[in-house]
Amino acid sequence: MKHNEIPQEFQIKTLTHQSTYLLDGELIEWNGATSEVYSTISSTEDYKPTLLGTIPTLTEKEALLALDAAYKAYDKGQGLWPTMKVSDRVACMEKFVEQMKTKRDEVVKLLMWEIGKNLPDSQKEFDRTVEYIYDTIEDYKQLDRNSAKFHKQSGVHAHIRRGPLGVVLCLGPYNYPLNETFALLIPALMMGNTTIFKPAKFGVLLLSPLLEAFQNSFPKGVVNILYGRGRTVATPIMQDGRVDVLALIGNSKSANALQDHHPKSNRLRMVLGLEAKNPAIVLKDADLDLAISECIAGTTSFNGQRCTALKVLYVHEDIVDEFNIRFSEAIDALKFGNPWDEGAKLTPLPEPDKPAYIQELIDDATDKGAKIINSKGGETTENYIFPAVLFPVTKDMRVYEEEQFGPVIPIIPFSDIEEPLDDMAESNYGQQVSLFGKDTKTLAPLIDTLVNLVCRVNLNSSCQRGPDVYPFTGRKDSAVATLSVHDALRSFSIRTFVASKDNAYNNAILEDLLASKASNFVSTDYIL
């Protein structure tokens, strides 16, 4: 594609040279080594990646300075942010989100170029993140309202609230570099924690328009933003031992490695969203039109690069032939194009080596007896490989075992429902499942079993995270803690309370504390 064929509003006219990083409330100018950021989307007639800009390549020194800043801002629980009034903390977050909204076009444009997400989904990611922040603010207010009272049990008064945990190291994923990163960062901040945040390898420049908003919305040291390699900056931060929470959405190997670096693992709280191998189970009485439509969305939305994507389809043998024909035709009808192209459902992959990896999975499966059953499956360009529908897939194939996180779709026929149930029970993962069928006598016992294997059963619909008010978590290697508007506030906090025996001496002190409003914790103020 020639540059002048790209719509004017989406052209890269100036490079984004991110020359600063946020440390202790200051945007520090970086004069050291930098890393170039490329898009796999080409803007020339002959294919070549597009240079988008540069980011600082920070070192262990800057990482530990960021840790010092966050630790100092928490100040052993005495810092301005952890002791701040709820209403004041809310005001800071509202100031941030209002400034964030003014950067929508810039962030959406970078989302498309950096990770290849199509225009409607990039806009949705931004808007959904703004909505998430507002919903978190409202839920935090309600949490405070519910805590604005005293309990009395067995002669003891208790004023129970939720308090922060301390310093949070926050690492987000490339597939939702704004939304899922903020699903960690925002509730962690809202509960009074101080944070160190490193963007993902892909989707890093899209944070640039928001740095000033972070700087001027929160007290110094509360938000610190680093750039560089995870091993260089995240590892020494964990080895130091002053991090109280590891908040990460990504790969379990990375999470395990970072956790192992912490010298006091028992005190480390983990909030993790990890990989999944979510299956669809298509029963023989399923509405095929509906099942195929939902399985298309589940397997191909953002090229399957979602932890909630459908990664394997179990289809009853009585209907599998018809399903395969219709499903393959529907896959081949999907439009591949650049993110801003109207109707583009399949877009360039952000990882340069992903097409080669997907080809490895295809080759392994076909060597072991599977066939590519859609005509376009496996067609490769410089930055894409067309979704290959593989059938029949067996347990000895890599695509059965590995989370492909890309455009390849394994289909497994089954005759006995115990087959997919056994596979799910033996799996390392347990996030979600999609169940397609209509006979309630068949569905009822299945649902009762599936809810004990995964954390969300999607009836006649593809797996997904939203709406964000619903719990988002997983069993086994898929997650630690729960992320949703309501639950994330609890994941990043701990119940703490003031207790006093019911006697005249203590009661007089409590009444004076409340009347004087001297304590931000001991308060029955009701926030509207």
Short mmCIF file of C-alpha atoms in Angstrom, two decimals:
data_model
loop_
_atom_site.label_atom_id
_atom_site.label_comp_id
_atom_site.label_asym_id
_atom_site.label_seq_id
_atom_site.Cartn_x
_atom_site.Cartn_y
_atom_site.Cartn_z
CA MET A 1 0.00 0.00 0.00
CA LYS A 2 1.24 3.46 -0.86
CA HIS A 3 1.25 6.11 1.86
CA ASN A 4 -1.17 8.30 -0.07
CA GLU A 5 -3.67 5.42 -0.21
CA ILE A 6 -3.98 5.47 3.58
CA PRO A 7 -6.82 7.75 4.73
CA GLN A 8 -5.47 11.17 5.65
CA GLU A 9 -6.50 10.97 9.30
CA PHE A 10 -4.65 7.68 9.82
CA GLN A 11 -1.37 8.50 8.06
CA ILE A 12 1.83 8.57 10.10
CA LYS A 13 3.01 12.09 9.33
CA THR A 14 5.33 12.55 12.30
CA LEU A 15 7.12 9.93 14.35
CA THR A 16 6.38 9.59 18.07
CA HIS A 17 9.71 9.90 19.85
CA GLN A 18 8.86 9.17 23.46
CA SER A 19 11.86 10.85 25.07
CA THR A 20 10.59 11.03 28.64
CA TYR A 21 9.46 8.65 31.34
CA LEU A 22 7.37 9.39 34.45
CA LEU A 23 9.32 9.18 37.70
CA ASP A 24 8.31 10.62 41.08
CA GLY A 25 5.90 13.12 39.51
CA GLU A 26 8.35 14.40 36.88
CA LEU A 27 8.64 13.67 33.17
CA ILE A 28 12.34 12.88 33.07
CA GLU A 29 14.16 13.50 29.79
CA TRP A 30 16.06 10.41 28.60
CA ASN A 31 19.33 10.85 26.75
CA GLY A 32 20.44 7.24 26.69
CA ALA A 33 19.79 4.34 24.34
CA THR A 34 16.43 4.10 22.63
CA SER A 35 14.46 1.32 20.91
CA GLU A 36 12.68 1.77 17.61
CA VAL A 37 8.99 0.89 17.47
CA TYR A 38 7.77 -0.62 14.20
CA SER A 39 4.37 -1.56 12.86
CA THR A 40 4.02 -4.66 10.71
CA ILE A 41 1.62 -2.58 8.58
CA SER A 42 3.42 -1.30 5.51
CA SER A 43 3.00 2.20 4.09
CA THR A 44 5.08 1.57 0.97
CA GLU A 45 4.31 -0.19 -2.31
CA ASP A 46 6.99 -2.80 -1.64
CA TYR A 47 6.41 -4.34 1.77
CA LYS A 48 8.47 -3.14 4.68
CA PRO A 49 7.52 -2.44 8.32
CA THR A 50 6.62 1.15 9.20
CA LEU A 51 8.72 3.01 11.75
CA LEU A 52 6.36 4.65 14.27
CA GLY A 53 8.85 6.16 16.70
CA THR A 54 11.20 5.39 19.57
CA ILE A 55 11.03 4.72 23.30
CA PRO A 56 13.66 4.94 26.03
CA THR A 57 15.61 1.77 26.77
CA LEU A 58 15.81 2.24 30.51
CA THR A 59 18.18 0.37 32.79
CA GLU A 60 18.13 -1.21 36.23
CA LYS A 61 19.09 2.16 37.71
CA GLU A 62 15.89 3.88 36.52
CA ALA A 63 13.82 0.85 37.54
CA LEU A 64 15.06 1.02 41.11
CA LEU A 65 14.57 4.80 41.21
CA ALA A 66 10.94 4.22 40.21
CA LEU A 67 10.62 1.67 43.00
CA ASP A 68 12.13 4.19 45.44
CA ALA A 69 9.56 6.77 44.30
CA ALA A 70 6.59 4.44 44.72
CA TYR A 71 7.88 3.20 48.08
CA LYS A 72 8.41 6.76 49.28
CA ALA A 73 4.94 7.82 48.08
CA TYR A 74 3.40 4.97 50.08
CA ASP A 75 5.70 5.95 52.98
CA LYS A 76 4.97 2.94 55.19
CA GLY A 77 1.25 3.69 54.94
CA GLN A 78 1.70 7.34 55.94
CA GLY A 79 1.86 8.79 52.41
CA LEU A 80 -0.52 11.39 51.05
CA TRP A 81 -2.17 8.95 48.63
CA PRO A 82 -2.87 5.95 50.92
CA THR A 83 -4.20 8.23 53.70
CA MET A 84 -6.15 10.58 51.43
CA LYS A 85 -9.90 11.11 51.80
CA VAL A 86 -11.96 8.97 49.48
CA SER A 87 -13.53 12.05 47.91
CA ASP A 88 -10.10 13.54 47.16
CA ARG A 89 -8.85 10.32 45.60
CA VAL A 90 -11.97 10.21 43.45
CA ALA A 91 -11.33 13.80 42.35
CA CYS A 92 -7.83 12.84 41.15
CA MET A 93 -9.19 9.94 39.12
CA GLU A 94 -11.94 12.10 37.62
CA LYS A 95 -9.37 14.69 36.62
CA PHE A 96 -7.33 11.99 34.89
CA VAL A 97 -10.20 10.46 32.92
CA GLU A 98 -11.43 13.86 31.73
CA GLN A 99 -7.98 14.58 30.31
CA MET A 100 -7.76 11.07 28.87
CA LYS A 101 -10.95 11.58 26.85
CA THR A 102 -9.33 14.42 24.90
CA LYS A 103 -6.70 11.98 23.55
CA ARG A 104 -9.10 9.48 21.97
CA ASP A 105 -8.15 10.02 18.32
CA GLU A 106 -4.41 9.81 19.04
CA VAL A 107 -4.70 6.63 21.08
CA VAL A 108 -7.06 4.93 18.60
CA LYS A 109 -4.72 5.70 15.70
CA LEU A 110 -1.75 4.22 17.55
CA LEU A 111 -3.79 1.16 18.56
CA MET A 112 -4.38 0.44 14.87
CA TRP A 113 -0.78 0.94 13.80
CA GLU A 114 0.93 -0.71 16.77
CA ILE A 115 -1.12 -3.88 17.18
CA GLY A 116 -3.24 -4.01 14.01
CA LYS A 117 -6.60 -3.81 15.78
CA ASN A 118 -9.34 -2.69 13.40
CA LEU A 119 -10.89 0.76 13.72
CA PRO A 120 -14.22 -0.21 15.36
CA ASP A 121 -12.47 -2.43 17.92
CA SER A 122 -9.80 0.21 18.63
CA GLN A 123 -12.51 2.80 19.25
CA LYS A 124 -14.39 0.31 21.39
CA GLU A 125 -11.28 -0.41 23.45
CA PHE A 126 -10.80 3.27 24.23
CA ASP A 127 -14.46 3.94 25.01
CA ARG A 128 -14.78 0.80 27.09
CA THR A 129 -11.73 1.82 29.12
CA VAL A 130 -13.20 5.25 29.85
CA GLU A 131 -16.44 3.59 30.90
CA TYR A 132 -14.47 1.17 33.08
CA ILE A 133 -12.84 4.07 34.91
CA TYR A 134 -16.17 5.79 35.57
CA ASP A 135 -17.73 2.51 36.73
CA THR A 136 -14.75 1.92 39.05
CA ILE A 137 -15.19 5.38 40.56
CA GLU A 138 -18.88 4.71 41.21
CA ASP A 139 -18.22 1.27 42.69
CA TYR A 140 -15.52 2.74 44.91
CA LYS A 141 -17.97 5.35 46.15
CA GLN A 142 -20.50 2.62 46.93
CA LEU A 143 -17.83 0.60 48.71
CA ASP A 144 -17.13 3.64 50.87
CA ARG A 145 -20.83 4.22 51.53
CA ASN A 146 -21.24 0.63 52.69
CA SER A 147 -18.30 1.08 55.06
CA ALA A 148 -19.49 4.35 56.59
CA LYS A 149 -20.83 2.69 59.73
CA PHE A 150 -19.91 0.85 62.91
CA HIS A 151 -20.60 -2.78 63.77
CA LYS A 152 -21.04 -4.16 67.27
CA GLN A 153 -20.50 -7.77 68.24
CA SER A 154 -19.79 -9.33 71.64
CA GLY A 155 -19.15 -5.95 73.24
CA VAL A 156 -16.73 -4.76 70.58
CA HIS A 157 -17.30 -1.90 68.14
CA ALA A 158 -15.67 -2.29 64.71
CA HIS A 159 -15.27 0.20 61.89
CA ILE A 160 -14.40 -1.94 58.87
CA ARG A 161 -13.02 -0.65 55.59
CA ARG A 162 -10.70 -1.81 52.85
CA GLY A 163 -7.13 -0.54 52.86
CA PRO A 164 -4.35 -0.50 50.25
CA LEU A 165 -1.67 -3.18 50.03
CA GLY A 166 1.34 -1.02 49.19
CA VAL A 167 3.48 -0.88 46.07
CA VAL A 168 2.09 -2.48 42.89
CA LEU A 169 4.16 -3.52 39.87
CA CYS A 170 1.80 -3.45 36.89
CA LEU A 171 2.54 -5.20 33.59
CA GLY A 172 -0.06 -5.17 30.82
CA PRO A 173 -0.58 -7.26 27.65
CA TYR A 174 -0.14 -6.27 24.02
CA ASN A 175 -3.55 -7.46 22.82
CA TYR A 176 -5.49 -4.97 24.96
CA PRO A 177 -2.66 -2.58 25.84
CA LEU A 178 -5.04 0.12 27.04
CA ASN A 179 -8.09 -1.67 28.43
CA GLU A 180 -6.56 -4.62 30.23
CA THR A 181 -3.61 -2.60 31.47
CA PHE A 182 -5.98 -0.05 32.96
CA ALA A 183 -8.11 -2.86 34.39
CA LEU A 184 -5.08 -3.47 36.63
CA LEU A 185 -3.77 0.06 37.10
CA ILE A 186 -7.01 1.95 37.80
CA PRO A 187 -8.38 -0.20 40.67
CA ALA A 188 -4.88 -0.46 42.16
CA LEU A 189 -4.68 3.35 42.27
CA MET A 190 -8.26 3.80 43.38
CA MET A 191 -7.66 1.74 46.52
CA GLY A 192 -4.67 3.88 47.58
CA ASN A 193 -1.75 1.81 46.31
CA THR A 194 1.27 3.38 44.62
CA THR A 195 2.32 1.95 41.27
CA ILE A 196 5.12 1.20 38.83
CA PHE A 197 3.86 0.50 35.34
CA LYS A 198 5.69 -0.87 32.29
CA PRO A 199 3.76 -0.99 28.99
CA ALA A 200 3.74 -4.11 26.84
CA LYS A 201 6.27 -4.67 24.04
CA PHE A 202 3.59 -3.92 21.44
CA GLY A 203 1.15 -1.09 22.10
CA VAL A 204 3.68 1.04 23.95
CA LEU A 205 3.51 4.37 22.11
CA LEU A 206 -0.23 4.68 22.60
CA LEU A 207 0.48 5.54 26.26
CA SER A 208 2.49 8.61 25.18
CA PRO A 209 -0.57 10.91 24.82
CA LEU A 210 -1.57 10.06 28.41
CA LEU A 211 1.71 10.68 30.26
CA GLU A 212 0.97 14.30 31.10
CA ALA A 213 -2.48 13.37 32.38
CA PHE A 214 -0.90 10.85 34.76
CA GLN A 215 1.66 13.42 35.84
CA ASN A 216 -0.76 16.22 36.70
CA SER A 217 -3.64 14.14 38.07
CA PHE A 218 -1.91 12.19 40.85
CA PRO A 219 0.52 13.10 43.65
CA LYS A 220 4.18 12.53 42.87
CA GLY A 221 5.40 8.97 43.07
CA VAL A 222 1.90 7.47 42.87
CA VAL A 223 2.24 6.58 39.18
CA ASN A 224 5.67 5.78 37.73
CA ILE A 225 5.92 4.71 34.07
CA LEU A 226 8.97 2.84 32.77
CA TYR A 227 10.07 1.71 29.31
CA GLY A 228 12.47 -1.05 28.36
CA ARG A 229 12.89 -4.81 28.49
CA GLY A 230 11.00 -6.67 31.19
CA ARG A 231 14.09 -8.59 32.28
CA THR A 232 16.03 -5.35 32.67
CA VAL A 233 13.48 -3.29 34.58
CA ALA A 234 10.93 -5.68 36.12
CA THR A 235 13.38 -8.29 37.41
CA PRO A 236 15.44 -5.99 39.67
CA ILE A 237 12.26 -4.40 41.01
CA MET A 238 11.00 -7.81 42.08
CA GLN A 239 14.38 -8.90 43.44
CA ASP A 240 14.44 -5.83 45.70
CA GLY A 241 11.54 -7.21 47.73
CA ARG A 242 9.61 -3.97 48.30
CA VAL A 243 6.85 -4.78 45.81
CA ASP A 244 3.67 -5.86 47.58
CA VAL A 245 1.56 -6.77 44.54
CA LEU A 246 2.47 -8.22 41.15
CA ALA A 247 -0.32 -7.30 38.74
CA LEU A 248 0.21 -8.93 35.35
CA ILE A 249 -1.88 -9.93 32.37
CA GLY A 250 0.13 -12.13 30.08
CA ASN A 251 1.93 -15.45 30.13
CA SER A 252 2.20 -17.75 33.14
CA LYS A 253 5.90 -18.36 32.48
CA SER A 254 6.59 -14.64 32.89
CA ALA A 255 4.43 -14.47 35.99
CA ASN A 256 6.14 -17.47 37.57
CA ALA A 257 9.61 -16.15 36.77
CA LEU A 258 8.87 -12.74 38.31
CA GLN A 259 7.22 -14.28 41.35
CA ASP A 260 10.29 -16.47 41.92
CA HIS A 261 12.52 -13.38 41.94
CA HIS A 262 10.72 -11.92 44.98
CA PRO A 263 12.66 -12.72 48.18
CA LYS A 264 9.51 -12.76 50.36
CA SER A 265 6.98 -14.72 48.30
CA ASN A 266 4.57 -15.19 51.20
CA ARG A 267 3.94 -11.46 51.42
CA LEU A 268 3.52 -10.99 47.68
CA ARG A 269 -0.09 -10.60 46.53
CA MET A 270 -0.65 -11.65 42.92
CA VAL A 271 -3.31 -10.40 40.55
CA LEU A 272 -2.83 -12.33 37.33
CA GLY A 273 -4.76 -12.82 34.10
CA LEU A 274 -3.01 -15.61 32.21
CA GLU A 275 -3.48 -17.85 29.21
CA ALA A 276 -6.49 -20.01 28.41
CA LYS A 277 -7.57 -22.70 25.97
CA ASN A 278 -11.27 -21.96 25.93
CA PRO A 279 -13.31 -24.62 24.10
CA ALA A 280 -16.64 -24.48 22.34
CA ILE A 281 -18.88 -27.54 22.67
CA VAL A 282 -21.42 -27.79 19.86
CA LEU A 283 -24.11 -30.34 20.71
CA LYS A 284 -26.04 -32.18 18.00
CA ASP A 285 -29.23 -30.16 18.59
CA ALA A 286 -27.43 -26.79 18.37
CA ASP A 287 -28.76 -24.02 16.14
CA LEU A 288 -26.01 -24.22 13.52
CA ASP A 289 -26.55 -20.71 12.17
CA LEU A 290 -26.09 -19.30 15.66
CA ALA A 291 -23.24 -21.64 16.63
CA ILE A 292 -21.26 -20.91 13.47
CA SER A 293 -21.76 -17.16 13.81
CA GLU A 294 -20.62 -17.16 17.45
CA CYS A 295 -17.70 -19.52 16.76
CA ILE A 296 -16.53 -17.25 13.94
CA ALA A 297 -16.53 -14.31 16.36
CA GLY A 298 -14.91 -16.35 19.10
CA THR A 299 -12.08 -17.73 16.99
CA THR A 300 -11.26 -14.79 14.71
CA SER A 301 -11.99 -11.58 16.62
CA PHE A 302 -8.66 -9.72 16.69
CA ASN A 303 -7.20 -12.72 14.87
CA GLY A 304 -7.72 -14.98 17.89
CA GLN A 305 -5.22 -12.92 19.92
CA ARG A 306 -7.36 -12.89 23.06
CA CYS A 307 -7.17 -15.01 26.18
CA THR A 308 -10.97 -15.30 25.90
CA ALA A 309 -10.83 -16.47 22.26
CA LEU A 310 -12.22 -19.87 21.37
CA LYS A 311 -9.06 -21.94 20.91
CA VAL A 312 -10.61 -25.35 20.13
CA LEU A 313 -14.03 -26.42 18.83
CA TYR A 314 -15.63 -29.72 19.87
CA VAL A 315 -18.43 -30.58 17.43
CA HIS A 316 -20.74 -33.59 17.74
CA GLU A 317 -19.99 -36.18 15.05
CA ASP A 318 -23.63 -36.21 13.85
CA ILE A 319 -23.34 -32.58 12.65
CA VAL A 320 -19.61 -32.10 12.22
CA ASP A 321 -19.59 -32.51 8.41
CA GLU A 322 -22.22 -29.83 7.88
CA PHE A 323 -20.61 -27.60 10.51
CA ASN A 324 -17.20 -27.90 8.86
CA ILE A 325 -18.46 -27.00 5.39
CA ARG A 326 -20.44 -23.97 6.52
CA PHE A 327 -17.87 -22.81 9.06
CA SER A 328 -15.01 -23.04 6.55
CA GLU A 329 -16.97 -21.07 3.94
CA ALA A 330 -17.72 -18.38 6.52
CA ILE A 331 -14.04 -18.16 7.52
CA ASP A 332 -12.95 -17.80 3.90
CA ALA A 333 -15.50 -15.02 3.39
CA LEU A 334 -13.89 -12.84 6.08
CA LYS A 335 -12.17 -9.74 4.75
CA PHE A 336 -8.47 -9.21 5.35
CA GLY A 337 -7.26 -5.61 5.29
CA ASN A 338 -5.62 -2.80 7.16
CA PRO A 339 -7.31 -1.73 10.40
CA TRP A 340 -8.98 1.34 8.88
CA ASP A 341 -10.40 -0.56 5.88
CA GLU A 342 -14.16 -0.76 6.09
CA GLY A 343 -15.35 -4.24 6.98
CA ALA A 344 -11.88 -5.61 7.72
CA LYS A 345 -12.30 -8.48 10.18
CA LEU A 346 -8.78 -9.89 9.78
CA THR A 347 -5.85 -7.52 10.14
CA PRO A 348 -2.02 -7.67 10.19
CA LEU A 349 -0.44 -9.49 13.12
CA PRO A 350 1.69 -7.26 15.39
CA GLU A 351 4.31 -9.93 16.12
CA PRO A 352 6.65 -10.34 13.13
CA ASP A 353 7.34 -13.99 13.96
CA LYS A 354 3.70 -15.03 14.57
CA PRO A 355 2.94 -16.24 10.99
CA ALA A 356 5.93 -18.60 11.14
CA TYR A 357 4.79 -19.96 14.53
CA ILE A 358 1.24 -20.56 13.26
CA GLN A 359 2.71 -22.34 10.24
CA GLU A 360 4.62 -24.63 12.60
CA LEU A 361 1.35 -25.60 14.29
CA ILE A 362 -0.30 -26.22 10.92
CA ASP A 363 2.61 -28.35 9.68
CA ASP A 364 2.67 -30.41 12.87
CA ALA A 365 -1.08 -31.04 12.67
CA THR A 366 -1.08 -31.98 8.99
CA ASP A 367 1.91 -34.27 9.50
CA LYS A 368 -0.16 -36.12 12.13
CA GLY A 369 -3.31 -36.53 10.06
CA ALA A 370 -5.26 -33.28 10.17
CA LYS A 371 -6.29 -31.47 7.02
CA ILE A 372 -6.78 -27.79 6.24
CA ILE A 373 -10.47 -27.81 5.30
CA ASN A 374 -10.90 -24.18 4.19
CA SER A 375 -9.52 -23.14 0.83
CA LYS A 376 -7.67 -20.04 2.06
CA GLY A 377 -6.25 -21.63 5.20
CA GLY A 378 -2.54 -21.00 5.66
CA GLU A 379 -2.17 -18.44 2.87
CA THR A 380 0.71 -16.25 4.04
CA THR A 381 1.80 -12.67 3.42
CA GLU A 382 4.61 -10.71 5.05
CA ASN A 383 2.46 -9.81 8.07
CA TYR A 384 -0.35 -12.34 8.11
CA ILE A 385 -1.35 -15.97 7.77
CA PHE A 386 -4.98 -16.65 6.86
CA PRO A 387 -6.91 -18.69 9.48
CA ALA A 388 -6.49 -22.40 8.86
CA VAL A 389 -9.38 -24.63 9.95
CA LEU A 390 -7.81 -27.95 10.96
CA PHE A 391 -9.79 -31.23 11.13
CA PRO A 392 -9.69 -33.73 12.71
CA VAL A 393 -7.38 -32.60 15.51
CA THR A 394 -6.04 -35.12 18.02
CA LYS A 395 -4.33 -34.85 21.39
CA ASP A 396 -0.84 -35.56 20.03
CA MET A 397 -0.85 -32.33 18.00
CA ARG A 398 0.78 -29.13 19.25
CA VAL A 399 -2.29 -27.08 18.30
CA TYR A 400 -4.30 -29.14 20.80
CA GLU A 401 -1.88 -28.53 23.65
CA GLU A 402 -0.56 -25.02 23.04
CA GLU A 403 -2.48 -21.76 23.31
CA GLN A 404 -2.09 -20.65 19.70
CA PHE A 405 -3.03 -16.99 20.28
CA GLY A 406 -3.43 -16.47 16.56
CA PRO A 407 -5.32 -17.49 13.41
CA VAL A 408 -5.53 -21.28 13.44
CA ILE A 409 -8.71 -23.14 14.41
CA PRO A 410 -8.65 -26.79 15.55
CA ILE A 411 -11.87 -28.82 15.35
CA ILE A 412 -12.33 -32.09 17.27
CA PRO A 413 -15.30 -34.41 16.63
CA PHE A 414 -16.92 -36.16 19.60
CA SER A 415 -19.61 -38.79 20.12
CA ASP A 416 -19.71 -38.90 23.91
CA ILE A 417 -19.91 -35.65 25.92
CA GLU A 418 -17.47 -37.16 28.41
CA GLU A 419 -14.70 -36.69 25.81
CA PRO A 420 -14.62 -32.86 25.91
CA LEU A 421 -15.38 -32.90 29.64
CA ASP A 422 -12.39 -35.18 30.32
CA ASP A 423 -10.16 -32.95 28.17
CA MET A 424 -11.27 -29.86 30.09
CA ALA A 425 -10.69 -31.57 33.44
CA GLU A 426 -7.16 -32.58 32.35
CA SER A 427 -6.33 -29.16 30.87
CA ASN A 428 -3.95 -26.77 32.59
CA TYR A 429 -6.50 -24.02 32.03
CA GLY A 430 -9.99 -23.23 33.23
CA GLN A 431 -11.25 -19.84 32.17
CA GLN A 432 -14.42 -20.17 30.07
CA VAL A 433 -16.40 -22.42 27.74
CA SER A 434 -19.01 -21.83 25.05
CA LEU A 435 -21.88 -24.34 25.06
CA PHE A 436 -24.22 -24.60 22.08
CA GLY A 437 -27.48 -26.54 22.34
CA LYS A 438 -31.15 -26.18 23.30
CA ASP A 439 -32.45 -29.30 25.08
CA THR A 440 -32.69 -28.32 28.73
CA LYS A 441 -32.49 -31.92 29.95
CA THR A 442 -29.12 -32.20 28.23
CA LEU A 443 -27.91 -28.71 29.11
CA ALA A 444 -28.79 -28.77 32.82
CA PRO A 445 -26.35 -31.48 33.98
CA LEU A 446 -23.72 -30.16 31.58
CA ILE A 447 -23.92 -26.67 33.04
CA ASP A 448 -23.72 -28.12 36.55
CA THR A 449 -20.48 -29.85 35.61
CA LEU A 450 -18.93 -27.08 33.51
CA VAL A 451 -19.23 -24.45 36.25
CA ASN A 452 -16.91 -26.66 38.29
CA LEU A 453 -14.30 -26.77 35.50
CA VAL A 454 -14.28 -23.15 34.34
CA CYS A 455 -15.40 -19.79 35.73
CA ARG A 456 -17.84 -18.73 33.01
CA VAL A 457 -20.19 -20.84 30.92
CA ASN A 458 -21.39 -18.95 27.84
CA LEU A 459 -24.70 -20.41 26.67
CA ASN A 460 -25.05 -20.19 22.89
CA SER A 461 -22.52 -17.35 22.72
CA SER A 462 -18.78 -16.94 22.29
CA CYS A 463 -16.46 -16.44 25.25
CA GLN A 464 -15.75 -12.87 26.27
CA ARG A 465 -14.61 -10.71 29.14
CA GLY A 466 -17.40 -8.14 29.32
CA PRO A 467 -19.53 -6.63 30.56
CA ASP A 468 -16.83 -5.46 32.95
CA VAL A 469 -19.16 -5.55 35.95
CA TYR A 470 -19.16 -9.38 35.75
CA PRO A 471 -16.38 -11.43 37.39
CA PHE A 472 -13.38 -12.12 35.15
CA THR A 473 -11.15 -14.88 36.46
CA GLY A 474 -10.07 -18.45 35.84
CA ARG A 475 -9.11 -21.73 37.45
CA LYS A 476 -5.74 -23.48 37.45
CA ASP A 477 -3.13 -21.68 35.30
CA SER A 478 -5.59 -19.18 33.81
CA ALA A 479 -5.77 -16.57 36.57
CA VAL A 480 -5.07 -15.53 40.14
CA ALA A 481 -7.62 -13.18 41.74
CA THR A 482 -10.67 -11.70 40.04
CA LEU A 483 -10.83 -8.69 37.76
CA SER A 484 -14.08 -6.82 37.26
CA VAL A 485 -15.19 -3.39 38.33
CA HIS A 486 -16.43 -4.74 41.65
CA ASP A 487 -13.90 -7.50 42.32
CA ALA A 488 -10.72 -5.69 41.22
CA LEU A 489 -11.13 -3.11 43.98
CA ARG A 490 -11.09 -6.01 46.42
CA SER A 491 -8.18 -7.75 44.70
CA PHE A 492 -6.01 -4.66 45.21
CA SER A 493 -6.99 -4.09 48.84
CA ILE A 494 -7.41 -5.85 52.15
CA ARG A 495 -10.03 -5.65 54.87
CA THR A 496 -8.80 -3.63 57.79
CA PHE A 497 -10.62 -2.13 60.77
CA VAL A 498 -10.50 -0.25 64.01
CA ALA A 499 -11.90 -2.14 67.02
CA SER A 500 -12.71 -0.85 70.48
CA LYS A 501 -14.40 -2.32 73.51
CA ASP A 502 -17.81 -0.89 74.24
CA ASN A 503 -17.19 1.30 77.27
CA ALA A 504 -17.67 4.97 78.11
CA TYR A 505 -13.98 5.82 77.75
CA ASN A 506 -13.62 4.37 74.23
CA ASN A 507 -17.03 5.54 73.07
CA ALA A 508 -16.22 9.13 73.96
CA ILE A 509 -13.01 8.92 71.91
CA LEU A 510 -14.87 7.46 68.93
CA GLU A 511 -17.53 10.15 69.10
CA ASP A 512 -14.82 12.83 69.22
CA LEU A 513 -13.02 11.24 66.24
CA LEU A 514 -16.21 11.32 64.21
CA ALA A 515 -17.23 14.83 65.24
CA SER A 516 -13.79 16.33 64.61
CA LYS A 517 -13.35 14.59 61.22
CA ALA A 518 -9.66 14.37 62.12
CA SER A 519 -9.35 10.84 60.71
CA ASN A 520 -9.89 9.98 57.07
CA PHE A 521 -10.36 6.32 58.03
CA VAL A 522 -12.74 6.65 60.98
CA SER A 523 -15.55 8.41 59.19
CA THR A 524 -19.25 7.95 58.60
CA ASP A 525 -19.44 10.62 55.91
CA TYR A 526 -21.67 9.57 53.04
CA ILE A 527 -20.36 10.39 49.57
CA LEU A 528 -23.09 11.22 47.09
#
